[in-house]
């Protein structure tokens, strides 16, 4: 039997192990440190030695021509680039506020200023709004009106490229310390246990690409920010409150298509009235003896998801150029001379 030595390169280590298991399916071979050797049964003829060379990243096959052709065909089938997918997550949040603060405050002094009758709703001490003040010898009246409207838009688009069946994570933000436990020693000293937590834009996704270019994803996007509010943990320690918007789902999307995976519509309206009993309830006239504060807000949040499958080097280059063309800040941060030092030029149309 004529033997030949075949070197197939490049090849992945995982492919070599899979190939060894395939070749040995008919009989139990003797495993060696650098490969596998054994009788291949009825599928392949003759004895075959298969070894993997770690230094050159090659599979070495010693066998006859017929068996070598079958092994080469098998390696070409297995040793292919793993498909990838670019996953874009779009957070779109809009908040509208409509507030009103209307109140009247008055004071009257009598008996040569030794006695007084007044209402105190914090109107006179306010520094913002429209005021009408009447001041006489013994009478002082303050009318305050303040209306506020606001609009807040939050638009974030984290994106990450991931290999098929592998977890990918992107985090854009800060590591913030949080108090998880607090205790007081016998000497009165407070000891806090602190752990750090990621705050910002966080995206975790595991894609599964089907042969017909459908993408099944286990995705968990999150946007979290620190607020100005706090909660008392101990008499001397407060913990910050975190505003968090997130979703966790498993969804199937066609290549290049967009799907909404989360939505929130929230309406909040708060009305508080401070008044003098009985007098504040009198129609029309009662407005002189009360203060009304109305706070109204409406929030809409949508989360969109768009996967794009990348199967080869050409697709990856095209996708990279497309993403670079959408830069908003980078072209203004670097002039035409500095840009080639960091990124290659875009292809001409």
XYZ file of C-alpha atoms in Angstrom:
349
model
C 0.000 0.000 0.000
C 1.418 3.365 -1.008
C 1.292 5.961 1.743
C 1.258 9.712 1.277
C 1.641 12.630 3.684
C -0.993 15.327 3.348
C -0.773 18.689 5.147
C -4.048 20.638 5.194
C -3.646 24.220 6.365
C -5.075 26.317 7.905
C -7.318 24.312 10.226
C -8.830 24.882 13.602
C -7.979 22.805 16.651
C -11.668 22.140 17.216
C -11.925 20.833 13.646
C -9.051 18.429 14.264
C -10.748 17.014 17.332
C -14.078 16.679 15.518
C -12.353 14.998 12.587
C -10.632 12.546 14.902
C -13.946 11.595 16.441
C -15.531 11.151 12.996
C -12.753 8.938 11.682
C -12.846 6.771 14.778
C -16.609 6.196 14.765
C -16.342 2.698 13.316
C -13.829 1.286 15.810
C -12.140 2.435 18.976
C -8.683 3.752 18.042
C -5.703 4.334 20.265
C -5.458 8.026 21.202
C -2.024 9.609 21.033
C -0.905 12.972 22.484
C -0.591 14.616 19.070
C -3.386 12.926 17.156
C -5.304 9.703 16.513
C -4.385 6.449 14.830
C -6.582 3.469 14.050
C -8.441 1.377 11.514
C -11.111 3.474 9.777
C -13.580 0.626 9.121
C -15.646 0.287 5.966
C -16.102 3.983 5.185
C -12.411 4.648 4.605
C -9.818 2.151 3.368
C -6.471 1.358 4.984
C -4.772 2.650 8.105
C -4.699 6.384 8.661
C -2.723 8.631 10.988
C -4.249 12.032 11.782
C -2.263 14.540 13.826
C -2.721 18.197 14.684
C 0.347 20.453 14.783
C -0.305 23.271 17.245
C 2.685 25.388 16.169
C 1.701 25.568 12.507
C -2.059 25.221 13.095
C -2.195 22.334 10.615
C -3.770 18.894 10.335
C -1.324 16.214 9.134
C -2.825 13.148 7.477
C -0.784 10.042 6.464
C -2.836 7.614 4.369
C -3.495 6.386 0.821
C -4.806 8.637 -1.947
C -8.423 7.501 -1.780
C -8.693 8.021 1.975
C -6.834 11.337 1.744
C -9.378 12.661 -0.767
C -12.264 11.771 1.537
C -10.567 13.395 4.545
C -9.777 16.545 2.535
C -13.429 16.817 1.494
C -14.546 16.415 5.105
C -12.162 19.119 6.356
C -13.318 21.568 3.684
C -16.889 21.038 4.865
C -16.115 21.543 8.548
C -13.407 24.190 8.470
C -15.456 27.183 7.386
C -15.678 30.665 8.936
C -18.293 30.903 11.667
C -21.083 33.324 10.629
C -21.476 36.534 12.596
C -24.262 39.018 13.140
C -24.260 42.749 13.865
C -27.005 43.555 16.362
C -28.279 47.111 16.743
C -30.522 48.095 19.633
C -32.308 51.442 19.490
C -33.697 53.049 22.652
C -36.170 55.856 21.912
C -37.580 57.655 24.939
C -39.619 60.866 25.023
C -40.885 62.566 28.194
C -43.318 65.503 28.275
C -43.991 67.514 31.441
C -46.717 70.092 32.131
C -46.676 71.665 35.607
C -48.749 74.425 37.248
C -48.189 76.211 40.570
C -50.806 78.777 41.610
C -51.180 80.247 45.092
C -52.124 83.327 47.150
C -50.614 84.346 50.460
C -51.681 87.290 52.675
C -50.980 88.774 56.083
C -52.747 91.496 58.131
C -51.450 93.195 61.265
C -53.626 94.903 63.861
C -53.425 96.259 67.400
C -50.503 98.469 66.454
C -48.684 95.546 64.839
C -48.642 93.344 67.934
C -51.047 90.800 66.470
C -51.326 89.414 62.942
C -53.478 87.159 60.811
C -51.767 85.414 57.892
C -51.590 82.413 55.544
C -48.272 80.728 54.803
C -48.000 78.393 51.773
C -44.413 79.248 50.829
C -45.558 81.617 48.087
C -43.771 84.736 49.294
C -40.467 82.907 49.700
C -40.502 81.490 46.153
C -38.021 83.009 43.714
C -39.416 81.818 40.364
C -42.691 82.582 38.608
C -44.976 85.558 38.098
C -45.743 87.641 41.186
C -48.307 90.279 42.133
C -47.598 91.920 45.490
C -49.788 94.414 47.338
C -48.177 96.036 50.341
C -50.016 98.501 52.572
C -49.374 99.658 56.135
C -51.000 96.659 57.739
C -51.786 94.445 54.727
C -49.503 92.357 52.505
C -50.803 90.129 49.679
C -48.703 87.979 47.307
C -50.059 86.184 44.237
C -47.745 83.703 42.466
C -48.296 81.801 39.225
C -45.821 79.432 37.572
C -46.401 77.096 34.645
C -43.685 74.799 33.341
C -43.452 72.645 30.224
C -40.580 70.383 29.285
C -39.554 67.780 26.731
C -36.791 65.238 27.156
C -35.623 62.955 24.350
C -33.225 60.066 24.925
C -31.900 58.293 21.849
C -29.283 55.561 22.313
C -28.102 52.994 19.774
C -25.721 50.443 21.254
C -24.555 47.807 18.777
C -22.284 44.783 18.908
C -21.109 42.117 16.474
C -21.253 38.539 17.755
C -20.314 35.082 16.519
C -22.986 32.476 16.042
C -24.033 30.800 19.323
C -21.648 32.905 21.429
C -22.496 35.505 24.070
C -21.485 39.100 23.300
C -21.575 41.965 25.774
C -21.072 45.709 25.384
C -20.971 48.138 28.330
C -20.731 51.916 27.986
C -20.893 53.656 31.327
C -19.378 53.655 34.791
C -18.749 51.315 37.682
C -20.586 52.860 40.629
C -20.101 51.731 44.249
C -23.218 50.613 46.114
C -23.634 49.773 49.789
C -24.818 46.166 50.118
C -24.498 45.822 53.881
C -23.933 48.122 56.839
C -23.147 47.315 60.465
C -22.181 49.243 63.586
C -19.313 47.996 65.741
C -19.258 47.983 69.538
C -17.254 51.200 69.461
C -19.960 52.934 67.416
C -18.085 52.835 64.103
C -20.120 52.164 60.972
C -18.653 49.647 58.508
C -20.186 49.425 55.043
C -19.817 46.591 52.532
C -19.486 48.068 49.037
C -19.904 46.385 45.664
C -19.426 47.968 42.247
C -22.162 47.790 39.613
C -22.177 48.799 35.947
C -24.345 51.841 35.210
C -24.943 53.052 31.654
C -25.722 51.316 28.353
C -25.416 47.536 28.675
C -26.198 45.007 25.960
C -25.969 41.212 26.284
C -26.942 39.052 23.317
C -26.480 35.476 22.111
C -27.410 34.976 18.425
C -28.359 31.716 16.721
C -28.267 31.925 12.912
C -30.331 29.470 10.853
C -29.432 28.318 7.302
C -32.195 30.512 5.838
C -30.649 33.618 7.546
C -33.147 33.901 10.349
C -31.578 35.136 13.585
C -32.849 33.852 16.912
C -31.520 36.023 19.716
C -31.415 35.894 23.472
C -31.082 39.608 24.116
C -31.039 41.742 27.279
C -30.585 45.501 26.592
C -30.459 47.972 29.474
C -30.063 51.713 30.059
C -29.500 52.825 33.652
C -28.669 56.242 35.103
C -28.154 57.717 38.557
C -30.872 60.063 39.771
C -30.772 62.900 42.267
C -32.960 60.931 44.692
C -31.563 58.866 47.528
C -32.741 56.407 50.164
C -31.513 56.422 53.763
C -29.612 53.242 54.621
C -28.430 54.328 58.060
C -28.558 57.534 60.070
C -25.393 58.728 58.312
C -25.529 56.930 54.939
C -27.772 57.417 51.917
C -27.938 55.300 48.747
C -28.570 56.755 45.305
C -31.653 55.709 43.352
C -31.103 54.253 39.853
C -33.446 54.877 36.929
C -33.444 51.715 34.825
C -35.024 50.757 31.502
C -34.392 47.213 30.344
C -35.815 44.200 28.547
C -35.000 40.498 28.413
C -36.433 38.319 25.676
C -35.843 35.684 23.018
C -36.921 36.686 19.541
C -36.571 35.481 15.931
C -35.912 38.142 13.262
C -35.085 37.944 9.561
C -31.737 39.260 8.390
C -31.786 43.060 8.133
C -35.321 43.428 9.501
C -36.338 45.475 12.543
C -38.634 44.400 15.350
C -39.826 46.193 18.472
C -39.091 44.137 21.586
C -40.336 46.475 24.311
C -42.563 49.461 24.857
C -43.748 51.626 27.715
C -46.357 54.371 27.869
C -46.720 55.990 31.253
C -48.887 58.898 32.432
C -48.339 60.467 35.834
C -50.443 63.312 37.289
C -50.085 64.642 40.814
C -52.179 67.427 42.354
C -51.565 68.793 45.837
C -53.654 71.509 47.520
C -52.665 73.498 50.595
C -55.526 75.575 52.021
C -57.091 77.144 55.035
C -59.924 74.890 56.321
C -63.415 76.034 55.336
C -62.198 79.285 53.785
C -60.287 77.462 51.073
C -63.439 75.594 50.023
C -65.518 78.694 49.306
C -66.228 78.997 45.562
C -64.166 81.707 43.826
C -63.178 83.463 47.035
C -61.556 80.270 48.293
C -58.720 80.719 45.770
C -57.372 83.483 48.044
C -56.860 80.966 50.834
C -55.147 78.048 49.092
C -52.225 76.973 46.927
C -52.562 74.372 44.150
C -49.624 72.486 42.595
C -50.209 70.220 39.595
C -47.476 68.015 38.105
C -48.159 66.069 34.923
C -45.728 63.918 32.935
C -46.031 61.478 30.058
C -43.271 59.061 29.038
C -43.057 56.891 25.954
C -40.277 54.309 25.547
C -39.669 51.969 22.610
C -36.872 49.436 22.087
C -36.060 48.327 18.531
C -33.804 45.464 17.445
C -32.123 44.967 14.041
C -29.774 42.033 13.228
C -27.539 41.918 10.140
C -25.912 38.588 9.222
C -22.253 38.630 8.128
C -21.135 35.434 6.368
C -17.836 36.445 4.784
C -15.034 38.974 4.636
C -16.733 40.920 1.852
C -19.934 41.311 3.899
C -17.910 42.477 6.888
C -16.090 45.146 4.878
C -19.341 46.400 3.353
C -20.988 46.550 6.770
C -18.027 48.400 8.271
C -18.101 51.034 5.528
C -21.862 51.436 5.987
C -21.474 51.996 9.738
C -18.648 54.501 9.244
C -20.777 56.482 6.805
C -23.281 57.069 9.636
C -20.747 58.779 11.909
C -21.963 62.144 13.182
C -19.249 63.348 15.571
C -16.111 61.650 14.239
C -15.894 63.607 10.936
C -16.083 66.903 12.859
C -13.561 65.780 15.488
C -10.870 64.879 12.936
C -10.002 66.868 9.861
C -9.178 65.362 6.502
C -5.477 65.147 7.332
C -5.808 63.354 10.682
C -8.558 60.890 9.742
C -6.366 58.535 7.600
C -4.020 58.148 10.570
C -6.785 56.358 12.489
C -9.133 54.869 9.908
C -8.652 53.856 6.268
C -10.486 56.037 3.716
C -14.005 55.123 2.691
C -14.329 53.522 -0.769
C -15.395 55.829 -3.556
C -18.834 55.377 -5.074
